[in-house]
Amino acid sequence: MQKRDPWYNLRKRNRRERGISMMESPLAFLAGEKETSSGPVRRTLEFALFDLDGTLIDSEDNHYESDRILLSRRGISFSREDKAAYVGKDIYEMVRRIRANYGLEDDVQALVDEKNALYRKIALTSSRLYPPMQPLLEGLAERGLPMAVATGSNSTIASEILDVLGVRSFFTHIVSSSEVRRGKPAPDIFLEAARRMNRAPEASVVFEDTKYGVEAALNAGMTCVALPAPGERTDDPLFRKASYLVSGGPDALDTGDFFRWLDPLL
């Protein structure tokens, strides 16, 4: 019979309460135990990476409004249903797709710059930090975990927003997808963040709200906390591969339960 470390039952119970089994969540298994010739060993988590939009901050309305204005200037109607097709993509990929789908003549960089200017003006006055994020960041800092942001948004704007919200000092780095070759679901942005922090990728816990982000974290070999927005199908195979799954999005995160899960892995 396989030996299990003393935290196995706690992790199993937490997963059972969230409706995730060891077989359904292979990354959860890796985060807790790995089968080796000398028996199971625990993965040690040493740092944390955060997606920004939809994970740390509630920015969906701000992004939609900036996109709507961008296209309305060109005589194009853009609904929230239209926007859904682009959620989770980095800004360059999103703009390339919008340009192709709507036949825009502007070059990609010009559209990105205009979109960023619109978004910045809106976001600096109306962004909201999800309430559980404050105690989460404080708890991670108390445990000595360095943190960084890996976002599909512009890094300068991201830094300004986090500063306005009073949490910029928690993060040693902000990495934008524009600084790597491929956006999510490729692992490039998370691997680059780990490189800048001089840490092994497998020692990271990643917080993500989209399937693209979860897939990118898994592709990087990292432990992933998935926080899909309300209405998202939490039975999606990618979300089920996350080590810790929060149904209902960041607003529903129970930080007490989360740290009971995390502490044995530090």
Short mmCIF file of C-alpha atoms in Angstrom, two decimals, residues 81-221:
data_model
loop_
_atom_site.label_atom_id
_atom_site.label_comp_id
_atom_site.label_asym_id
_atom_site.label_seq_id
_atom_site.Cartn_x
_atom_site.Cartn_y
_atom_site.Cartn_z
CA GLU A 81 -21.89 39.16 -26.44
CA ASP A 82 -19.37 40.15 -29.11
CA LYS A 83 -16.78 40.87 -26.42
CA ALA A 84 -17.13 37.36 -24.95
CA ALA A 85 -15.24 35.90 -27.91
CA TYR A 86 -12.09 37.80 -26.93
CA VAL A 87 -11.98 37.30 -23.16
CA GLY A 88 -8.74 35.77 -21.92
CA LYS A 89 -6.67 36.79 -24.93
CA ASP A 90 -3.73 39.17 -24.63
CA ILE A 91 -4.26 42.63 -26.08
CA TYR A 92 -2.30 42.08 -29.30
CA GLU A 93 -4.08 38.84 -30.10
CA MET A 94 -7.43 40.43 -29.30
CA VAL A 95 -6.73 43.47 -31.51
CA ARG A 96 -5.49 41.31 -34.38
CA ARG A 97 -8.72 39.32 -34.27
CA ILE A 98 -10.92 42.41 -34.01
CA ARG A 99 -9.05 44.02 -36.90
CA ALA A 100 -9.57 40.93 -39.07
CA ASN A 101 -13.18 40.29 -38.04
CA TYR A 102 -14.33 43.88 -38.58
CA GLY A 103 -12.12 44.73 -41.56
CA LEU A 104 -10.32 47.63 -39.87
CA GLU A 105 -7.67 49.44 -41.89
CA ASP A 106 -5.64 50.76 -38.93
CA ASP A 107 -2.44 48.86 -38.19
CA VAL A 108 -2.33 46.67 -35.08
CA GLN A 109 0.00 48.88 -33.05
CA ALA A 110 -2.12 51.98 -33.66
CA LEU A 111 -5.22 50.12 -32.49
CA VAL A 112 -3.42 48.78 -29.43
CA ASP A 113 -2.22 52.27 -28.49
CA GLU A 114 -5.71 53.72 -28.91
CA LYS A 115 -7.29 50.88 -26.93
CA ASN A 116 -4.73 51.32 -24.12
CA ALA A 117 -5.35 55.06 -23.92
CA LEU A 118 -9.10 54.52 -23.69
CA TYR A 119 -8.77 51.75 -21.13
CA ARG A 120 -6.32 53.68 -18.96
CA LYS A 121 -8.63 56.68 -18.71
CA ILE A 122 -11.52 54.47 -17.63
CA ALA A 123 -9.64 51.99 -15.44
CA LEU A 124 -7.76 54.46 -13.25
CA THR A 125 -11.06 55.76 -11.88
CA SER A 126 -13.30 52.69 -11.88
CA SER A 127 -11.27 49.51 -11.26
CA ARG A 128 -12.24 47.32 -8.32
CA LEU A 129 -9.97 45.02 -6.35
CA TYR A 130 -11.86 41.82 -5.56
CA PRO A 131 -12.33 41.98 -1.75
CA PRO A 132 -10.73 38.57 -0.96
CA MET A 133 -7.57 39.64 -2.79
CA GLN A 134 -6.46 42.03 -0.04
CA PRO A 135 -6.28 39.38 2.72
CA LEU A 136 -4.91 36.89 0.20
CA LEU A 137 -2.01 39.18 -0.72
CA GLU A 138 -1.40 40.01 2.93
CA GLY A 139 -1.39 36.34 3.87
CA LEU A 140 1.04 35.41 1.10
CA ALA A 141 3.33 38.28 2.11
CA GLU A 142 3.22 37.17 5.76
CA ARG A 143 4.33 33.72 4.62
CA GLY A 144 7.28 35.21 2.77
CA LEU A 145 6.14 34.40 -0.76
CA PRO A 146 7.34 36.89 -3.37
CA MET A 147 4.64 37.78 -5.90
CA ALA A 148 4.44 38.99 -9.49
CA VAL A 149 1.72 39.82 -12.01
CA ALA A 150 1.59 38.13 -15.41
CA THR A 151 -0.98 39.91 -17.54
CA GLY A 152 -2.21 40.26 -21.09
CA SER A 153 -2.61 43.99 -20.45
CA ASN A 154 -0.07 46.78 -20.74
CA SER A 155 2.39 46.52 -17.84
CA THR A 156 2.61 50.28 -17.21
CA ILE A 157 -1.16 50.63 -17.01
CA ALA A 158 -1.36 47.53 -14.82
CA SER A 159 1.18 49.06 -12.43
CA GLU A 160 -0.77 52.34 -12.29
CA ILE A 161 -4.04 50.53 -11.53
CA LEU A 162 -2.49 48.45 -8.76
CA ASP A 163 -0.93 51.59 -7.31
CA VAL A 164 -4.31 53.37 -7.27
CA LEU A 165 -5.82 50.33 -5.55
CA GLY A 166 -3.04 50.33 -2.94
CA VAL A 167 -1.54 46.90 -3.68
CA ARG A 168 1.33 47.64 -6.08
CA SER A 169 3.94 47.15 -3.34
CA PHE A 170 3.05 43.46 -3.01
CA PHE A 171 4.52 42.68 -6.45
CA THR A 172 8.18 42.58 -7.37
CA HIS A 173 7.51 42.34 -11.11
CA ILE A 174 4.75 42.98 -13.63
CA VAL A 175 5.16 41.04 -16.87
CA SER A 176 3.04 41.75 -19.94
CA SER A 177 2.33 39.32 -22.74
CA SER A 178 3.72 41.95 -25.12
CA GLU A 179 7.13 41.16 -23.60
CA VAL A 180 7.12 37.48 -24.63
CA ARG A 181 6.82 35.70 -27.94
CA ARG A 182 3.49 33.94 -27.34
CA GLY A 183 0.47 34.85 -25.24
CA LYS A 184 -1.64 32.51 -23.12
CA PRO A 185 -2.36 29.56 -23.38
CA ALA A 186 1.35 29.25 -24.20
CA PRO A 187 3.40 29.21 -20.98
CA ASP A 188 5.81 31.97 -22.05
CA ILE A 189 4.59 34.74 -19.76
CA PHE A 190 4.68 32.57 -16.63
CA LEU A 191 8.09 31.17 -17.50
CA GLU A 192 9.39 34.69 -18.05
CA ALA A 193 8.01 35.80 -14.69
CA ALA A 194 9.72 32.85 -13.00
CA ARG A 195 12.99 33.70 -14.77
CA ARG A 196 12.86 37.31 -13.60
CA MET A 197 12.20 36.16 -10.05
CA ASN A 198 15.07 33.65 -10.29
CA ARG A 199 12.77 30.79 -9.29
CA ALA A 200 12.02 27.36 -10.69
CA PRO A 201 8.66 27.32 -12.53
CA GLU A 202 7.45 24.26 -10.64
CA ALA A 203 7.78 26.19 -7.36
CA SER A 204 5.03 28.63 -8.36
CA VAL A 205 1.36 28.83 -7.49
CA VAL A 206 -0.58 30.69 -10.20
CA PHE A 207 -3.94 32.45 -9.76
CA GLU A 208 -6.04 32.53 -12.95
CA ASP A 209 -9.66 33.08 -13.94
CA THR A 210 -9.77 31.88 -17.59
CA LYS A 211 -9.24 28.57 -19.33
CA TYR A 212 -6.45 30.11 -21.40
CA GLY A 213 -4.68 31.19 -18.22
CA VAL A 214 -5.13 27.86 -16.47
CA GLU A 215 -3.81 26.07 -19.55
CA ALA A 216 -0.79 28.39 -19.67
CA ALA A 217 0.00 27.69 -16.02
CA LEU A 218 -0.30 23.95 -16.50
CA ASN A 219 1.86 24.15 -19.63
CA ALA A 220 4.50 25.89 -17.51
CA GLY A 221 4.44 23.02 -15.00
#
